[in-house]
Structures are given as C-alpha cells and as structure tokens.
Amino acid sequence: MWNKVQDTVKFLQEKGITTPDYGIILGTGLGNLVDKISVELTIPYEEIPNFPVSTVAGHSGQLIFGTIGDKKVIAMRGRFHYYEGWTMEQTVFPVRVMKYLGVENLIVSNASGGVNPAFKVGDIMLITDHINFIPEHPLRGGNDDRFGPRFVDMHEPYSYKMIAKMEKIAAKMDVTLQKGIYLALQGPTFETPAEYRMVKLVGADAVGMSTVPEVIVAKHMGMTCFGISVITDLGVEGIVEEVSHEEVQKVAKVAEKIVGKLVEEFVKA
Ligand code: HPA
C-alpha cells in the first residue's frame, strides 16, 4: 500500500499537482462545487496509476486540481463506495494519496436519510460526529506505522473549529444549517422502517453509505476533517416514505447550489 501510494503521488506531482490546501470529496450534493474551482488539471481516474477503475462505461471519475480564491484544492469528482464491491483499501486509496500530496484538510460531502424528527428534506447538516456500522474497517489488518498509529484517536473526527467557522459563514449568508451525527451502513439498500428506527435509537441523526471509511483513514494520517450532508429523505417514524435514487439526486441537486456556495466561501476564508 505504501509503495502504491507513493507511486501515485509521484505521478500526480509530475503532472503538476503541488501541495493542495484542501482535499475535497465531491459526493452527492456537492457536484457543482466543480464550477467554483479555477481548474488547472483534470485527470480521469483511469489514467492514474493504482486508482480503482470502474468497469462500468461512463462511470469513471476525475481528479481535479485548481484553485478557489487563493487556496489550492484537489477534488475527487466521483468517490468509491464499499457497496460497489471495492475493497476497503480501494475505497480509501485516494485519501491516502491526498495526504502524501500534502493535503492536511479534508472536506467530504454526501447525501443522507434524516432520522431526526426536526429535520426536513433538503436540509443541510454539518456532520459533528459519526458512528461506523459498515461491517469492514479500513484499518483492519497489519498497521503500517508510516501512515499512522495502530490505535487511532477519534475524539474529534470532524473539526470543531471548522464547524464553528462554517456556522459563521452560513449565518452571514442567511442559510440555516442542521448539525448532527452521521451513521454509515453498507448499503446499497435504503433502510427499512425498523432500521431507520434503530439508527435513531443508537443516537444518530442521519444515515448514509459513505464518508466514514474516508474520514477514519484521514484521521489515521492526522488530517483535519470537515463533513457536510444533504438530507435527501426522511426515515422518521410516521413519515417513512418511499426512497429512490432519483429522488435523492433531485433533492441533492437543489441543495447543491447552497452547499457549493458555502464551501466556496469556507475555503476562501
Ligand atoms: N439511507 C442511506 N443512504 C442514503 C439515504 C438513506 O435514506 N439517503 C441518501 N443516502
């Protein structure tokens, strides 16, 4: 893993990527942040050595390097979900690469189902903490001390300082934010009513199928993380409704404009 990461980093540096200030994983709900980046380089995943490559035509992603204001950013357009069949190593590989390109700050976004009865469809939630219910851990197996310690401190998975900063920016923009705990399940099924109830009972506010492995690995390597989630549907007792990928995409698309603007201002500041 170490050698693979270093080889990929070398390739990207030779392409012209130099020490980005922020790594950004553009999940559902943040796709249009690409429009806020002054793009210098776009590299399709299939051209990047050791990057997982999707066998589904037209489903490949891109690594984007550029600037937002005077900050250098590297963004993943398209992420790897565990439910797609990638191994955990593959799922988190790009985060390892970002770290050795010099990224210290990681911004992740996703779509999720809200289980907090105070939430509405379309709400934007700052992730304050997470619960990992994905049945495989990205750090299981022998630990390579060059990446980080065997036992990783997780007392501040999402930076308090960044959360406070984003709250200030949102207030200035007159955007209302929710805050909450994100629970990750493997997917790819959405939850049954009983499962949404379980998610709430164990103390989470929203449930999704990504982000947590990436943040765990980022914390392993000492990175600072910030997460933002668009509530695209509700799994609240009494109002559990049909969920579809199309509906999730549709809601995310509307929230995307606001999330894109928030993150743009956040990075600039
Ligand atoms: N459950 C899991 N993942 C999701 C959901 C959900 O309700 N909505 C968007 N991603």
XYZ file of N, CA and C and ligand atoms in Angstrom:
817
model
N 0.832 -1.207 0.000
C 0.000 0.000 0.000
C 0.871 1.263 0.000
N 1.868 1.286 0.861
C 2.752 2.449 0.970
C 3.389 2.773 -0.388
N 3.968 1.743 -1.013
C 4.638 1.985 -2.298
C 3.656 2.436 -3.374
N 2.481 1.812 -3.377
C 1.457 2.200 -4.356
C 1.092 3.675 -4.181
N 0.879 4.077 -2.944
C 0.513 5.478 -2.668
C 1.624 6.411 -3.150
N 2.884 6.064 -2.821
C 3.995 6.943 -3.206
C 4.134 7.028 -4.729
N 3.916 5.901 -5.422
C 3.996 5.905 -6.895
C 2.920 6.811 -7.488
N 1.710 6.713 -6.945
C 0.609 7.529 -7.451
C 0.877 9.019 -7.169
N 1.397 9.290 -5.986
C 1.720 10.673 -5.621
C 2.770 11.237 -6.595
N 3.768 10.425 -6.892
C 4.848 10.865 -7.791
C 4.273 11.199 -9.176
N 3.385 10.318 -9.647
C 2.745 10.539 -10.946
C 1.993 11.874 -10.946
N 1.238 12.114 -9.904
C 0.407 13.329 -9.847
C 1.268 14.587 -9.693
N 2.356 14.459 -8.947
C 3.259 15.608 -8.805
C 3.927 15.932 -10.142
N 4.264 14.890 -10.885
C 4.878 15.117 -12.202
C 3.887 15.755 -13.168
N 2.605 15.498 -12.939
C 1.556 16.139 -13.746
C 1.391 17.617 -13.398
N 1.929 18.009 -12.246
C 1.873 19.418 -11.854
C 1.068 19.717 -10.600
N 0.692 18.676 -9.863
C -0.066 18.920 -8.630
C 0.904 19.181 -7.484
N 0.756 20.364 -6.873
C 1.653 20.722 -5.777
C 0.850 21.058 -4.530
N 1.191 20.461 -3.424
C 0.662 20.730 -2.081
C -0.675 21.479 -2.010
N -1.794 20.791 -2.270
C -3.083 21.479 -2.160
C -3.406 21.824 -0.696
N -4.103 22.930 -0.502
C -4.509 23.311 0.855
C -5.672 22.443 1.333
N -6.558 22.097 0.399
C -7.734 21.297 0.745
C -7.907 20.117 -0.200
N -8.288 18.984 0.368
C -8.765 17.855 -0.417
C -10.276 17.862 -0.289
N -10.969 17.663 -1.383
C -12.434 17.702 -1.328
C -12.986 16.455 -2.009
N -13.876 15.749 -1.322
C -14.562 14.625 -1.951
C -15.963 15.090 -2.303
N -16.190 15.220 -3.585
C -17.467 15.744 -4.054
C -18.482 14.613 -4.117
N -19.210 14.446 -3.030
C -20.253 13.433 -3.022
C -21.529 14.008 -3.596
N -22.573 13.230 -3.481
C -23.874 13.734 -3.880
C -24.122 15.015 -3.086
N -24.529 16.056 -3.782
C -24.813 17.293 -3.074
C -23.712 18.327 -3.180
N -22.605 17.922 -3.748
C -21.519 18.901 -3.868
C -20.930 18.897 -5.280
N -21.583 18.196 -6.181
C -21.083 18.076 -7.549
C -20.758 19.412 -8.195
N -21.589 20.405 -7.933
C -21.396 21.665 -8.661
C -20.315 22.553 -8.069
N -19.673 22.093 -6.993
C -18.545 22.867 -6.468
C -17.438 22.946 -7.530
N -17.453 21.987 -8.427
C -16.501 21.988 -9.542
C -16.544 23.334 -10.269
N -17.731 23.905 -10.400
C -17.880 25.195 -11.097
C -17.193 26.347 -10.358
N -16.924 26.145 -9.089
C -16.292 27.216 -8.291
C -14.767 27.089 -8.320
N -14.272 26.009 -8.911
C -12.823 25.794 -8.956
C -12.271 26.347 -10.275
N -11.213 27.163 -10.181
C -10.477 27.534 -11.389
C -9.594 26.336 -11.711
N -10.052 25.537 -12.660
C -9.427 24.239 -12.892
C -8.106 24.385 -13.644
N -7.068 23.762 -13.117
C -5.782 23.748 -13.814
C -5.531 22.392 -14.461
N -6.016 21.341 -13.801
C -5.790 19.978 -14.308
C -7.006 19.109 -14.053
N -7.386 18.325 -15.049
C -8.429 17.322 -14.843
C -7.848 15.990 -15.280
N -7.779 15.043 -14.362
C -7.175 13.751 -14.706
C -8.202 12.635 -14.477
N -8.613 11.950 -15.549
C -9.548 10.832 -15.366
C -8.906 9.736 -14.520
N -9.709 9.130 -13.671
C -9.176 8.102 -12.766
C -8.423 7.001 -13.517
N -8.904 6.659 -14.713
C -8.256 5.523 -15.391
C -6.828 5.845 -15.845
N -6.460 7.135 -15.830
C -5.082 7.488 -16.197
C -4.154 7.499 -14.989
N -4.735 7.356 -13.804
C -3.929 7.478 -12.581
C -3.489 6.091 -12.104
N -2.188 5.868 -12.014
C -1.713 4.555 -11.589
C -2.268 4.167 -10.218
N -2.698 2.939 -10.108
C -3.203 2.338 -8.863
C -4.583 2.817 -8.432
N -5.173 3.780 -9.149
C -6.523 4.205 -8.783
C -7.501 3.105 -9.175
N -8.511 2.861 -8.333
C -9.520 1.887 -8.714
C -10.207 2.375 -9.999
N -10.464 1.493 -10.910
C -11.096 1.891 -12.167
C -12.422 1.164 -12.321
N -13.448 1.942 -12.542
C -14.774 1.370 -12.710
C -14.862 0.671 -14.060
N -15.488 -0.493 -14.039
C -15.651 -1.223 -15.290
C -16.933 -0.797 -16.006
N -17.755 -0.018 -15.314
C -18.997 0.455 -15.926
C -18.689 1.660 -16.810
N -19.016 1.548 -18.089
C -18.686 2.618 -19.035
C -19.331 3.931 -18.595
N -18.565 5.000 -18.704
C -19.099 6.321 -18.388
C -19.250 6.595 -16.901
N -18.814 5.673 -16.079
C -18.975 5.869 -14.639
C -17.687 6.243 -13.933
N -16.657 6.476 -14.707
C -15.378 6.790 -14.102
C -15.399 8.224 -13.562
N -14.519 8.483 -12.633
C -14.444 9.820 -12.063
C -13.223 10.566 -12.539
N -13.049 11.737 -11.961
C -11.913 12.581 -12.319
C -11.318 13.210 -11.075
N -10.015 13.358 -11.112
C -9.329 14.124 -10.084
C -9.123 15.525 -10.653
N -9.530 16.521 -9.881
C -9.470 17.898 -10.370
C -8.555 18.722 -9.470
N -7.630 19.424 -10.092
C -6.712 20.280 -9.338
C -6.889 21.719 -9.806
N -6.972 22.618 -8.866
C -7.135 24.024 -9.240
C -7.152 24.909 -8.012
N -7.788 26.064 -8.138
C -7.825 26.999 -7.011
C -9.245 27.486 -6.748
N -9.505 27.774 -5.496
C -10.709 28.511 -5.094
C -10.161 29.717 -4.343
N -10.347 30.914 -4.905
C -9.682 32.097 -4.347
C -8.185 31.872 -4.421
N -7.489 32.087 -3.298
C -6.038 31.871 -3.341
C -5.640 30.519 -2.740
N -6.634 29.629 -2.568
C -6.342 28.303 -1.993
C -6.264 27.241 -3.086
N -5.280 26.370 -2.958
C -5.161 25.261 -3.907
C -6.006 24.088 -3.419
N -6.772 23.531 -4.326
C -7.622 22.400 -3.932
C -7.447 21.217 -4.887
N -7.614 20.031 -4.324
C -7.688 18.836 -5.164
C -9.027 18.175 -4.861
N -9.786 17.909 -5.898
C -11.141 17.405 -5.678
C -11.359 16.087 -6.403
N -12.021 15.197 -5.714
C -12.425 13.929 -6.333
C -13.838 14.093 -6.851
N -13.981 14.001 -8.167
C -15.320 14.009 -8.740
C -15.696 12.546 -8.958
N -16.463 12.024 -8.034
C -16.761 10.597 -8.032
C -15.960 9.904 -6.954
N -16.654 9.221 -6.056
C -15.961 8.506 -4.985
C -16.230 7.012 -5.116
N -15.506 6.249 -4.306
C -15.648 4.792 -4.337
C -16.449 4.344 -3.123
N -17.579 3.717 -3.378
C -18.406 3.226 -2.274
C -18.097 1.749 -2.024
N -18.128 1.373 -0.776
C -17.878 -0.026 -0.408
C -18.914 -0.956 -1.041
N -20.171 -0.478 -1.120
C -21.237 -1.346 -1.666
C -21.036 -1.666 -3.145
N -20.191 -0.884 -3.828
C -19.943 -1.166 -5.243
C -19.072 -2.411 -5.429
N -18.476 -2.848 -4.334
C -17.652 -4.047 -4.418
C -16.168 -3.774 -4.289
N -15.798 -2.496 -4.170
C -14.393 -2.170 -3.935
C -13.983 -2.720 -2.579
N -12.718 -3.070 -2.458
C -12.233 -3.434 -1.127
C -12.129 -2.137 -0.324
N -12.002 -2.276 0.973
C -11.821 -1.084 1.814
C -10.560 -0.315 1.401
N -9.499 -1.061 1.078
C -8.248 -0.412 0.644
C -8.474 0.477 -0.570
N -9.255 -0.051 -1.534
C -9.540 0.719 -2.749
C -10.408 1.932 -2.422
N -11.394 1.704 -1.558
C -12.337 2.776 -1.203
C -11.610 4.005 -0.655
N -10.570 3.765 0.151
C -9.911 4.893 0.825
C -8.587 5.304 0.167
N -8.200 4.597 -0.885
C -6.892 4.860 -1.518
C -6.675 6.347 -1.876
N -7.674 7.002 -2.494
C -7.451 8.405 -2.869
C -7.174 9.327 -1.678
N -7.723 8.997 -0.521
C -7.470 9.833 0.663
C -6.011 9.689 1.087
N -5.491 8.465 1.000
C -4.065 8.239 1.298
C -3.199 9.078 0.344
N -3.592 9.076 -0.914
C -2.827 9.826 -1.924
C -2.873 11.323 -1.613
N -4.062 11.816 -1.269
C -4.183 13.250 -0.953
C -3.214 13.638 0.158
N -3.160 12.808 1.193
C -2.287 13.118 2.333
C -0.835 13.306 1.876
N -0.371 12.402 1.002
C 1.044 12.471 0.608
C 1.297 13.451 -0.532
N 0.217 14.069 -1.026
C 0.387 15.232 -1.891
C 0.543 16.483 -1.024
N 0.288 16.307 0.262
C 0.455 17.422 1.197
C -0.830 17.977 1.771
N -1.959 17.322 1.495
C -3.244 17.813 1.991
C -3.359 17.563 3.500
N -3.691 18.596 4.242
C -3.899 18.436 5.687
C -5.373 18.557 6.057
N -6.154 19.156 5.166
C -7.575 19.397 5.455
C -8.449 18.703 4.431
N -9.368 17.867 4.921
C -10.238 17.115 4.026
C -11.697 17.546 4.210
N -12.339 17.862 3.101
C -13.766 18.208 3.123
C -14.522 17.095 2.409
N -15.512 16.520 3.104
C -16.286 15.447 2.478
C -17.755 15.827 2.450
N -18.441 15.356 1.436
C -19.875 15.626 1.380
C -20.612 14.353 0.994
N -21.881 14.316 1.334
C -22.697 13.155 0.985
C -24.179 13.510 1.044
N -24.987 12.551 0.648
C -26.440 12.648 0.839
C -26.805 11.640 1.913
N -27.812 11.951 2.687
C -28.201 11.005 3.734
C -29.688 11.066 4.022
N -30.140 10.045 4.713
C -31.526 9.994 5.147
C -31.614 10.508 6.575
N -32.488 11.457 6.821
C -32.608 12.038 8.160
C -33.503 11.192 9.051
N -33.083 10.989 10.288
C -33.946 10.285 11.248
C -34.297 11.195 12.429
N -33.746 12.385 12.424
C -34.075 13.369 13.451
C -35.399 14.033 13.062
N -36.419 13.941 13.932
C -37.741 14.474 13.557
C -37.748 15.978 13.302
N -36.700 16.682 13.733
C -36.632 18.124 13.478
C -36.133 18.435 12.070
N -35.676 17.418 11.354
C -35.116 17.649 10.016
C -36.198 17.675 8.949
N -35.885 18.409 7.870
C -36.755 18.424 6.699
C -35.939 17.975 5.479
N -36.654 17.478 4.494
C -35.994 17.124 3.236
C -35.370 18.390 2.644
N -34.108 18.279 2.249
C -33.407 19.432 1.673
C -32.527 20.156 2.677
N -32.628 19.795 3.963
C -31.773 20.419 4.982
C -30.301 20.105 4.707
N -29.448 21.002 5.166
C -28.004 20.792 5.071
C -27.490 20.575 6.489
N -26.823 19.454 6.695
C -26.369 19.081 8.049
C -24.845 19.064 8.125
N -24.296 19.804 9.067
C -22.862 19.686 9.337
C -22.667 18.432 10.176
N -21.742 17.604 9.766
C -21.500 16.348 10.490
C -20.619 16.652 11.702
N -21.140 16.367 12.888
C -20.398 16.668 14.115
C -19.664 15.434 14.635
N -20.138 14.260 14.212
C -19.549 13.013 14.709
C -20.096 11.886 13.826
N -19.541 10.705 13.954
C -20.096 9.605 13.173
C -20.127 8.302 13.972
N -20.908 7.367 13.463
C -20.955 6.006 14.006
C -20.693 5.074 12.832
N -19.737 4.181 13.007
C -19.360 3.293 11.908
C -20.049 1.931 12.024
N -21.012 1.697 11.152
C -21.700 0.395 11.126
C -21.400 -0.369 9.835
N -20.397 0.082 9.101
C -20.003 -0.674 7.908
C -19.224 -1.906 8.399
N -19.583 -3.091 7.883
C -19.055 -4.311 8.506
C -17.574 -4.599 8.263
N -16.865 -3.712 7.577
C -15.415 -3.911 7.441
C -14.720 -2.608 7.797
N -13.639 -2.704 8.524
C -12.931 -1.493 8.958
C -11.733 -1.233 8.048
N -11.553 0.021 7.603
C -10.448 0.289 6.671
C -9.069 0.096 7.283
N -8.974 0.030 8.601
C -7.663 -0.133 9.228
C -7.437 -1.545 9.776
N -8.356 -2.458 9.435
C -8.185 -3.844 9.871
C -6.958 -4.435 9.173
N -6.210 -5.231 9.893
C -5.014 -5.842 9.310
C -3.771 -5.184 9.844
N -2.645 -5.614 9.338
C -1.368 -5.081 9.810
C -1.333 -3.571 9.652
N -0.759 -2.905 10.651
C -0.682 -1.444 10.566
C 0.676 -1.018 10.021
N 0.658 -0.111 9.050
C 1.902 0.468 8.554
C 2.109 1.775 9.318
N 3.094 1.765 10.228
C 3.313 2.924 11.104
C 3.675 4.198 10.343
N 4.103 4.046 9.077
C 4.428 5.246 8.304
C 3.170 6.055 8.022
N 2.029 5.377 7.915
C 0.760 6.094 7.700
C 0.238 6.703 8.993
N 0.328 5.938 10.069
C -0.223 6.407 11.335
C -0.206 5.290 12.355
N -0.690 5.577 13.570
C -0.601 4.603 14.665
C -1.612 3.462 14.547
N -1.322 2.373 15.220
C -2.236 1.220 15.271
C -3.602 1.634 15.827
N -3.572 2.329 16.958
C -4.820 2.733 17.613
C -5.005 4.233 17.417
N -6.052 4.577 16.719
C -6.197 5.963 16.263
C -7.143 6.735 17.174
N -6.694 7.875 17.617
C -7.567 8.748 18.407
C -8.686 9.294 17.517
N -9.920 9.199 17.990
C -11.063 9.676 17.202
C -11.913 10.650 18.018
N -11.286 11.384 18.938
C -12.113 12.216 19.823
C -12.669 13.449 19.115
N -12.028 13.830 17.998
C -12.563 14.973 17.230
C -12.539 14.617 15.746
N -13.437 13.705 15.330
C -13.393 13.263 13.936
C -13.647 14.408 12.951
N -14.506 15.335 13.350
C -14.827 16.493 12.493
C -14.439 17.742 13.282
N -13.624 18.568 12.673
C -13.006 19.699 13.364
C -14.033 20.667 13.957
N -13.966 20.864 15.266
C -14.869 21.817 15.933
C -14.680 23.207 15.343
N -13.404 23.530 15.097
C -13.073 24.865 14.605
C -13.706 25.097 13.223
N -13.632 24.079 12.378
C -14.192 24.223 11.027
C -15.720 24.299 11.085
N -16.312 23.537 12.002
C -17.775 23.575 12.159
C -18.192 24.988 12.573
N -17.484 25.546 13.551
C -17.801 26.898 14.027
C -17.637 27.916 12.905
N -16.575 27.730 12.128
C -16.296 28.635 11.009
C -17.442 28.585 9.992
N -17.861 27.375 9.659
C -18.940 27.228 8.676
C -20.255 27.794 9.215
N -20.490 27.654 10.493
C -21.719 28.213 11.072
C -21.736 29.728 10.924
N -20.595 30.346 11.103
C -20.493 31.807 10.945
C -20.766 32.207 9.504
N -20.165 31.463 8.575
C -20.327 31.773 7.150
C -21.794 31.616 6.745
N -22.429 30.540 7.225
C -23.828 30.289 6.883
C -24.730 31.385 7.439
N -24.438 31.822 8.678
C -25.243 32.884 9.295
C -25.158 34.157 8.460
N -23.950 34.455 7.993
C -23.753 35.652 7.165
C -24.532 35.554 5.861
N -24.629 34.318 5.338
C -25.341 34.099 4.065
C -26.831 33.851 4.286
N -27.247 33.882 5.562
C -28.646 33.654 5.910
C -29.109 32.232 5.555
N -28.199 31.287 5.691
C -28.530 29.881 5.425
C -28.677 29.159 6.773
N -29.773 28.428 6.928
C -29.982 27.670 8.162
C -29.325 26.302 8.018
N -28.537 25.929 9.014
C -27.875 24.627 8.974
C -28.380 23.749 10.108
N -28.362 22.452 9.874
C -28.567 21.491 10.948
C -27.193 20.946 11.338
N -27.109 20.376 12.508
C -25.880 19.685 12.907
C -26.283 18.300 13.392
N -25.431 17.316 13.162
C -25.819 16.010 13.657
C -24.801 14.915 13.421
N -25.161 13.754 13.914
C -24.305 12.571 13.854
C -24.705 11.716 12.656
N -23.702 11.316 11.886
C -23.915 10.540 10.666
C -23.562 9.082 10.943
N -24.480 8.208 10.640
C -24.214 6.772 10.811
C -24.058 6.138 9.431
N -22.988 5.364 9.274
C -22.745 4.740 7.971
C -23.134 3.269 7.985
N -23.980 2.898 7.051
C -24.310 1.490 6.813
C -23.749 1.106 5.449
N -23.608 -0.183 5.233
C -23.008 -0.650 3.990
C -23.846 -0.302 2.756
N -25.181 -0.361 2.867
C -25.999 -0.255 1.679
C -25.857 -1.512 0.855
N -26.293 -1.565 -0.403
C -26.896 -0.458 -1.143
C -28.410 -0.312 -0.950
N -29.026 -1.134 -0.133
C -30.454 -0.896 0.115
C -30.611 0.337 0.987
N -31.667 1.084 0.760
C -32.062 2.091 1.737
C -32.607 1.320 2.942
N -32.889 2.017 4.019
C -33.250 1.333 5.253
C -34.738 0.973 5.305
N -34.997 -0.111 6.024
C -36.380 -0.458 6.344
C -36.836 0.485 7.469
N -38.138 0.589 7.694
C -38.595 1.433 8.819
C -37.930 1.029 10.136
N -37.767 -0.275 10.351
C -37.151 -0.737 11.606
C -35.681 -0.315 11.673
N -35.027 -0.318 10.524
C -33.610 0.090 10.508
C -33.452 1.593 10.752
N -34.333 2.403 10.142
C -34.282 3.854 10.422
C -34.481 4.089 11.919
N -35.391 3.302 12.503
C -35.667 3.441 13.932
C -34.423 3.073 14.748
N -33.746 2.015 14.327
C -32.514 1.620 15.004
C -31.466 2.740 14.921
N -31.346 3.337 13.737
C -30.359 4.408 13.538
C -30.612 5.528 14.550
N -31.881 5.859 14.703
C -32.243 6.926 15.654
C -31.957 6.473 17.092
N -32.331 5.224 17.394
C -32.163 4.716 18.760
C -30.698 4.681 19.196
N -29.798 4.408 18.262
C -28.382 4.360 18.666
C -27.759 5.756 18.720
N -28.546 6.765 18.394
C -28.071 8.126 18.649
C -27.646 8.928 17.439
N -27.982 8.460 16.235
C -27.591 9.231 15.050
C -28.739 10.119 14.579
N -28.388 11.086 13.723
C -29.377 11.994 13.142
C -29.623 11.713 11.671
N -28.655 11.041 11.040
C -28.775 10.774 9.612
C -28.020 9.500 9.266
N -28.417 8.873 8.167
C -27.787 7.610 7.777
C -27.425 7.648 6.289
N -26.249 7.105 5.987
C -25.805 7.053 4.597
C -24.849 5.897 4.376
N -24.231 5.890 3.191
C -23.434 4.721 2.789
C -21.983 5.075 2.443
N -21.499 6.191 2.949
C -20.135 6.593 2.559
C -19.437 7.327 3.701
N -18.420 8.063 3.350
C -17.756 9.082 4.180
C -16.952 8.556 5.371
N -17.551 7.648 6.157
C -16.896 7.216 7.389
C -15.549 6.510 7.126
N -15.464 5.584 6.154
C -14.140 4.978 5.898
C -13.098 6.033 5.514
N -13.501 7.008 4.714
C -12.557 8.034 4.265
C -12.073 8.876 5.447
N -13.000 9.217 6.329
C -12.630 10.044 7.489
C -11.756 9.245 8.462
N -12.049 7.976 8.635
C -11.224 7.140 9.529
C -9.769 7.130 9.039
N -9.609 6.915 7.746
C -8.255 6.842 7.187
C -7.566 8.205 7.243
N -8.335 9.261 7.026
C -7.776 10.616 7.138
C -7.290 10.865 8.566
N -8.079 10.438 9.546
C -7.677 10.625 10.948
C -6.450 9.762 11.279
N -6.386 8.584 10.683
C -5.215 7.709 10.856
C -3.940 8.460 10.488
N -4.054 9.311 9.446
C -2.874 10.018 8.946
C -2.771 11.439 9.517
N -3.614 11.728 10.508
C -3.509 13.024 11.197
C -4.124 14.195 10.467
N -5.044 13.929 9.542
C -5.668 15.032 8.804
C -6.834 15.632 9.599
N -7.185 16.851 9.255
C -8.332 17.532 9.846
C -9.503 17.373 8.882
N -10.674 17.001 9.411
C -11.810 16.698 8.517
C -13.008 17.593 8.788
N -13.730 17.819 7.708
C -14.981 18.566 7.786
C -15.991 17.865 6.883
N -17.211 17.637 7.391
C -18.193 16.901 6.605
C -19.532 17.618 6.535
N -20.140 17.521 5.379
C -21.423 18.185 5.163
C -22.358 17.209 4.440
N -23.609 17.144 4.913
C -24.532 16.151 4.376
C -25.846 16.812 3.968
N -26.357 16.419 2.829
C -27.669 16.914 2.403
C -28.712 15.855 2.772
N -29.711 16.267 3.531
C -30.781 15.341 3.929
C -31.746 15.221 2.743
N -31.692 14.071 2.088
C -32.472 13.938 0.845
C -33.792 13.198 1.057
N -33.952 12.579 2.214
C -35.187 11.852 2.510
C -35.256 11.662 4.016
N -36.424 11.267 4.489
C -36.595 11.125 5.935
C -37.001 9.710 6.305
N -36.353 9.192 7.331
C -36.742 7.896 7.887
C -37.283 8.134 9.290
N -38.236 9.036 9.364
C -38.802 9.410 10.665
C -40.107 8.657 10.858
N -40.284 8.086 12.041
C -41.478 7.294 12.323
C -42.744 8.082 12.001
N -43.656 7.442 11.315
C -44.898 8.115 10.949
C -44.827 8.737 9.572
N -43.601 9.111 9.139
C -43.472 9.694 7.796
C -42.401 8.987 6.958
N -42.204 7.703 7.204
C -41.287 6.943 6.346
C -41.961 6.794 4.988
N -41.263 7.287 3.976
C -41.829 7.225 2.632
C -40.893 6.470 1.703
N -41.395 6.193 0.520
C -40.558 5.525 -0.472
C -39.321 6.392 -0.771
N -38.168 5.751 -0.873
C -36.937 6.463 -1.234
C -36.441 5.901 -2.552
N -36.019 6.772 -3.437
C -35.414 6.281 -4.672
C -34.142 7.068 -4.946
N -33.264 6.482 -5.711
C -32.012 7.151 -6.076
C -32.326 8.450 -6.821
N -33.376 8.412 -7.637
C -33.759 9.585 -8.436
C -34.171 10.741 -7.523
N -34.950 10.401 -6.494
C -35.408 11.427 -5.553
C -34.209 12.013 -4.790
N -33.307 11.121 -4.369
C -32.107 11.558 -3.654
C -31.319 12.546 -4.523
N -31.141 12.190 -5.806
C -30.394 13.043 -6.734
C -31.089 14.389 -6.917
N -32.404 14.336 -7.019
C -33.201 15.542 -7.272
C -33.085 16.529 -6.105
N -33.255 16.016 -4.900
C -33.162 16.886 -3.717
C -31.740 17.428 -3.586
N -30.771 16.547 -3.813
C -29.368 16.944 -3.674
C -29.030 18.062 -4.653
N -29.598 17.963 -5.833
C -29.311 18.948 -6.885
C -29.757 20.353 -6.448
N -30.894 20.432 -5.787
C -31.408 21.724 -5.317
C -30.495 22.278 -4.220
N -30.138 21.421 -3.260
C -29.303 21.861 -2.127
C -27.885 22.185 -2.581
N -27.474 21.546 -3.663
C -26.113 21.665 -4.188
C -25.667 23.122 -4.380
N -26.570 23.943 -4.853
C -26.224 25.345 -5.123
C -25.786 26.033 -3.839
N -26.528 25.778 -2.773
C -26.211 26.412 -1.487
C -24.937 25.794 -0.907
N -24.852 24.469 -0.953
C -23.673 23.786 -0.391
C -22.410 24.248 -1.131
N -22.498 24.354 -2.442
C -21.361 24.805 -3.251
C -20.899 26.190 -2.831
N -21.862 27.062 -2.638
C -21.544 28.444 -2.236
C -20.923 28.459 -0.825
N -21.504 27.678 0.081
C -20.981 27.617 1.463
C -19.525 27.156 1.462
N -19.265 26.081 0.729
C -17.907 25.521 0.735
C -16.935 26.463 0.037
N -17.394 27.131 -0.995
C -16.546 28.122 -1.681
C -16.111 29.202 -0.686
N -17.067 29.756 0.020
C -16.758 30.819 0.986
C -15.869 30.287 2.115
N -16.154 29.065 2.527
C -15.392 28.414 3.601
C -13.912 28.282 3.220
N -13.677 27.777 2.025
C -12.283 27.583 1.575
C -11.589 28.929 1.412
N -12.285 29.892 0.824
C -11.691 31.224 0.632
C -11.311 31.856 1.966
N -12.152 31.599 2.975
C -11.926 32.233 4.300
C -10.847 31.505 5.100
N -30.243 5.882 3.618
C -28.996 5.595 3.257
N -28.319 6.320 2.382
C -28.901 7.406 1.876
C -30.198 7.758 2.224
C -30.912 6.956 3.139
O -32.080 7.200 3.487
N -30.497 8.882 1.538
C -29.417 9.199 0.812
N -28.439 8.308 1.009
